[in-house]
Short mmCIF file of C-alpha atoms in Angstrom, two decimals:
data_model
loop_
_atom_site.label_atom_id
_atom_site.label_comp_id
_atom_site.label_asym_id
_atom_site.label_seq_id
_atom_site.Cartn_x
_atom_site.Cartn_y
_atom_site.Cartn_z
CA MET A 960 72.34 126.08 52.53
CA GLU A 961 72.20 122.96 52.93
CA ILE A 962 70.79 120.59 50.34
CA TYR A 963 69.26 116.75 50.63
CA ALA A 964 69.24 113.35 48.04
CA VAL A 965 67.82 110.59 49.76
CA ASP A 966 68.54 106.87 48.10
CA VAL A 967 65.54 105.16 47.97
CA SER A 968 66.85 102.05 46.42
CA ASN A 969 66.43 99.63 49.91
CA HIS A 970 62.74 100.39 50.76
CA LEU A 971 62.23 101.03 54.22
CA ASP A 972 60.97 99.03 56.36
CA ARG A 973 57.47 98.32 56.94
CA LYS A 974 56.83 99.59 60.58
CA TYR A 975 59.02 102.68 59.81
CA PHE A 976 56.71 103.01 56.79
CA GLN A 977 53.79 102.84 58.94
CA HIS A 978 55.65 104.89 61.59
CA LEU A 979 55.92 107.79 59.13
CA PHE A 980 53.04 107.84 57.41
CA GLU A 981 51.33 108.29 60.65
CA CYS A 982 52.99 111.88 61.44
CA LEU A 983 51.87 112.71 58.38
CA GLY A 984 48.17 115.04 58.03
CA SER A 985 44.76 113.35 55.79
CA GLN A 986 45.42 115.17 52.83
CA LYS A 987 49.39 113.64 52.50
CA GLN A 988 48.44 110.29 53.55
CA TYR A 989 45.07 110.35 51.38
CA ARG A 990 47.87 111.09 48.17
CA ILE A 991 50.43 108.82 49.07
CA GLN A 992 47.44 106.28 49.32
CA SER A 993 46.38 107.24 45.89
CA PHE A 994 49.43 105.78 44.18
CA HIS A 995 49.02 102.52 42.69
CA HIS A 996 53.08 101.71 43.17
CA ASP A 997 54.91 100.84 46.10
CA ASP A 998 57.55 102.54 44.75
CA ASP A 999 55.56 105.69 44.20
CA LYS A 1000 53.71 105.75 47.90
CA GLU A 1001 57.87 105.11 49.35
CA ARG A 1002 59.29 108.35 47.52
CA THR A 1003 56.03 110.85 47.90
CA LEU A 1004 56.49 110.23 51.84
CA ILE A 1005 60.76 110.01 51.62
CA GLY A 1006 59.55 113.14 50.09
CA GLU A 1007 57.10 114.61 52.34
CA ILE A 1008 59.30 113.13 55.54
CA LEU A 1009 62.48 115.26 54.25
CA ILE A 1010 61.72 118.43 54.11
CA ARG A 1011 59.74 118.52 57.55
CA TYR A 1012 64.05 116.96 58.85
CA MET A 1013 65.61 119.15 56.55
CA ILE A 1014 63.45 122.59 58.09
CA SER A 1015 63.52 121.82 61.34
CA HIS A 1016 67.13 121.14 61.42
CA TYR A 1017 67.75 123.73 59.55
CA LEU A 1018 65.28 126.19 61.94
CA ASN A 1019 65.97 124.32 64.65
CA MET A 1020 62.29 123.56 65.62
CA LYS A 1021 60.59 120.19 65.86
CA PRO A 1022 59.31 118.55 62.52
CA ASP A 1023 55.84 118.84 64.25
CA ARG A 1024 55.51 122.52 64.53
CA VAL A 1025 56.38 122.80 60.98
CA ILE A 1026 53.70 124.54 58.83
CA LEU A 1027 53.58 125.10 55.34
CA LYS A 1028 51.78 126.89 52.91
CA CYS A 1029 51.32 127.24 48.86
CA ASN A 1030 51.46 130.45 46.45
CA THR A 1031 49.30 131.12 43.44
CA TYR A 1032 51.56 128.78 41.58
CA GLY A 1033 51.35 125.50 43.52
CA LYS A 1034 54.93 126.26 45.15
CA PRO A 1035 54.68 125.42 48.96
CA TYR A 1036 56.50 127.90 51.40
CA ILE A 1037 57.21 127.72 55.04
CA GLU A 1038 54.58 130.44 57.57
CA GLU A 1039 56.20 132.92 59.23
CA ASP A 1040 59.81 131.91 58.36
CA PRO A 1041 61.48 133.92 55.81
CA ALA A 1042 63.25 130.15 54.58
CA PHE A 1043 62.76 128.63 51.34
CA PHE A 1044 62.74 124.80 50.66
CA ASN A 1045 62.35 123.22 46.76
CA LEU A 1046 62.17 119.28 46.15
CA SER A 1047 62.33 116.68 43.38
CA HIS A 1048 62.72 113.58 42.67
CA SER A 1049 63.03 110.69 40.34
CA GLY A 1050 64.16 106.68 40.34
CA LYS A 1051 66.25 105.76 43.43
CA TRP A 1052 66.31 109.56 44.10
CA VAL A 1053 64.91 112.35 46.01
CA VAL A 1054 66.24 115.18 46.79
CA ALA A 1055 65.43 118.57 48.52
CA VAL A 1056 67.31 121.89 49.45
CA ILE A 1057 66.49 124.80 51.83
CA ASP A 1058 67.99 128.09 51.88
CA HIS A 1059 67.81 131.63 53.28
CA LYS A 1060 66.88 132.82 49.61
CA GLU A 1061 64.66 131.09 46.57
CA ASN A 1062 65.46 128.39 44.85
CA GLY A 1063 65.06 125.54 42.87
CA ILE A 1064 66.28 122.03 42.90
CA ASP A 1065 65.82 118.79 39.97
CA VAL A 1066 67.07 115.50 40.02
CA GLN A 1067 66.15 113.13 36.50
CA GLU A 1068 67.34 109.86 35.39
CA ILE A 1069 69.06 109.63 32.19
CA GLY A 1070 66.86 107.70 29.79
CA LYS A 1071 66.34 108.01 25.99
CA VAL A 1072 66.33 111.33 24.88
CA ASP A 1073 63.17 112.35 22.75
CA MET A 1074 64.80 115.37 20.63
CA ASN A 1075 61.28 116.28 19.54
CA VAL A 1076 61.26 117.69 22.64
CA ALA A 1077 64.18 119.15 21.93
CA LYS A 1078 63.15 120.94 19.14
CA ASN A 1079 60.15 122.18 20.65
CA PHE A 1080 61.33 123.54 23.87
CA PHE A 1081 64.88 124.41 23.80
CA LEU A 1082 66.22 127.75 22.01
CA GLN A 1083 67.82 126.30 19.09
CA ARG A 1084 71.45 126.93 19.50
CA GLU A 1085 70.42 124.27 22.72
CA TYR A 1086 68.72 121.74 20.18
CA LEU A 1087 71.60 122.24 17.50
CA GLU A 1088 74.28 122.00 19.74
CA LEU A 1089 72.12 118.46 20.60
CA VAL A 1090 72.26 117.61 17.63
CA GLN A 1091 75.44 117.70 16.97
CA LEU A 1092 76.31 114.74 19.56
CA GLU A 1093 74.71 111.50 20.09
CA GLY A 1094 74.90 108.65 22.27
CA GLU A 1095 75.62 108.81 25.87
CA ALA A 1096 77.15 112.51 24.77
CA ARG A 1097 73.98 113.80 24.14
CA ALA A 1098 72.02 111.95 27.43
CA ASN A 1099 74.27 114.18 29.30
CA LEU A 1100 73.83 117.44 27.81
CA PHE A 1101 70.05 116.94 27.20
CA TYR A 1102 69.42 116.31 31.06
CA GLU A 1103 71.55 118.39 31.83
CA LEU A 1104 70.16 121.46 29.78
CA TRP A 1105 66.70 119.94 31.20
CA THR A 1106 66.94 120.14 35.01
CA LEU A 1107 68.43 123.52 34.73
CA LYS A 1108 65.70 124.41 33.23
CA GLU A 1109 63.77 122.78 35.19
CA SER A 1110 65.10 124.03 38.68
CA TYR A 1111 65.14 127.75 37.08
CA ILE A 1112 61.40 128.00 36.80
CA LYS A 1113 61.12 126.37 40.35
CA THR A 1114 63.70 129.29 41.98
CA LEU A 1115 60.81 131.97 40.23
CA GLY A 1116 58.23 130.14 41.57
CA LYS A 1117 55.73 130.74 38.72
CA GLY A 1118 55.04 127.12 37.53
CA LEU A 1119 54.89 125.84 33.95
CA SER A 1120 53.90 129.96 32.99
CA ILE A 1121 57.60 130.48 31.83
CA PRO A 1122 57.94 128.06 28.80
CA LEU A 1123 61.29 126.36 28.51
CA ASN A 1124 62.53 128.14 25.79
CA SER A 1125 62.43 131.84 27.38
CA PHE A 1126 65.60 131.91 28.51
CA THR A 1127 68.73 129.89 28.64
CA PHE A 1128 72.20 129.81 31.14
CA GLU A 1129 76.44 130.80 30.71
CA LYS A 1130 79.27 128.89 31.98
CA SER A 1131 81.02 130.61 34.99
CA LYS A 1132 83.05 127.27 35.98
CA GLU A 1133 83.18 123.93 36.26
CA ASN A 1134 79.39 122.54 36.78
CA GLN A 1135 78.12 126.16 37.88
CA TYR A 1136 76.17 128.49 35.32
CA GLN A 1137 74.15 131.32 35.50
CA SER A 1138 71.08 133.14 33.68
CA PHE A 1139 70.21 136.60 33.06
CA THR A 1140 66.64 136.84 32.15
CA GLY A 1141 64.51 138.78 33.80
CA LYS A 1142 64.85 140.96 36.52
CA LYS A 1143 67.04 139.04 38.47
CA SER A 1144 70.20 136.91 38.48
CA VAL A 1145 69.54 133.49 38.87
CA PHE A 1146 73.32 131.23 40.19
CA PHE A 1147 73.08 127.47 39.58
CA GLN A 1148 75.33 124.06 40.18
CA THR A 1149 75.24 120.85 38.85
CA TYR A 1150 75.72 117.79 41.36
CA ASN A 1151 77.37 114.63 40.84
CA ILE A 1152 75.31 112.13 42.98
CA ASP A 1153 75.41 109.46 40.95
CA PRO A 1154 76.38 108.31 37.30
CA GLN A 1155 72.96 107.72 36.09
CA TYR A 1156 71.53 111.01 37.25
CA LYS A 1157 71.83 114.60 37.17
CA MET A 1158 70.88 117.78 39.46
CA ALA A 1159 70.43 121.03 38.92
CA LEU A 1160 69.95 123.42 41.33
CA GLY A 1161 68.81 127.07 40.71
CA SER A 1162 69.27 130.30 43.77
CA TYR A 1163 69.19 134.18 43.50
CA ASN A 1164 72.03 132.74 46.41
CA THR A 1165 75.57 133.91 44.21
CA GLN A 1166 77.07 131.28 47.04
CA LEU A 1167 75.81 127.89 46.97
CA ALA A 1168 76.74 124.68 48.73
CA GLN A 1169 78.95 122.51 46.88
CA ASP A 1170 78.48 119.04 49.08
CA VAL A 1171 75.31 117.01 49.97
CA THR A 1172 73.97 115.18 52.59
CA ILE A 1173 73.51 111.72 51.66
CA LEU A 1174 71.11 109.46 53.39
CA THR A 1175 69.02 106.26 52.59
CA SER A 1176 65.07 105.95 53.62
CA ASN A 1177 66.41 103.81 56.61
CA HIS A 1178 69.27 106.72 58.07
CA LEU A 1179 66.32 109.27 57.16
CA TYR A 1180 63.70 107.66 58.98
CA ARG A 1181 65.63 107.49 63.05
CA LEU A 1182 66.89 111.30 61.79
CA PHE A 1183 63.76 112.32 61.76
CA VAL A 1184 62.38 110.56 65.15
CA ASN A 1185 65.68 112.40 67.09
CA SER A 1186 64.03 115.18 64.99
CA LEU A 1187 60.96 114.36 67.28
CA GLN A 1188 62.39 114.16 69.87
CA ASN A 1189 64.36 117.92 69.67
CA GLU A 1190 67.81 115.52 69.34
CA LEU A 1191 68.87 117.21 65.61
CA ILE A 1192 71.97 115.68 65.30
CA ILE A 1193 72.70 114.27 61.56
#
């Protein structure tokens, strides 16, 4: 299992952006161009490039040989290879995971807490736990629960067909959780990549990665270009 987090707060050099943009297919290019804000364009571009680099590094193949498909719920997967990946982005972070078992990852910038969202979408005991907290403690728990729930849904790969209040988690040890809902247990790990963000990983794999590879946008560019030349060195 490999996990990457790219800090996009320092923008790509313009020539790097254009080079990476030209490496994508027309549909991906159109999607990037459809965004009005440059930050959204760059986050989306970095996400696409990170996926391709990550897959090429994990499977030891060139990025231009990577063929992606989507299941009926829109979750992408790698054609003709038993490897699973997932992507998320929020604010200045783009994160991704790849493994031989199904997984889901989510990152969220910590912001204001809407208790109506918690009341409508969380289990009652989760909501009541939030009610008892205030300020930073409430925000930390809210966004930790939110990222855990998102990572669970993404692991199952069934989109929003699963209500957020239909499952919960049991903490097994520090930063690790487990959900027993459904036919198979899902295992979770939370990661502290930034004090202003929450990040959670869900997987059917009981052995979760403990470390996250942190990159900048320009570092990812150099790695990706090297991988095109089959120099897969990190």
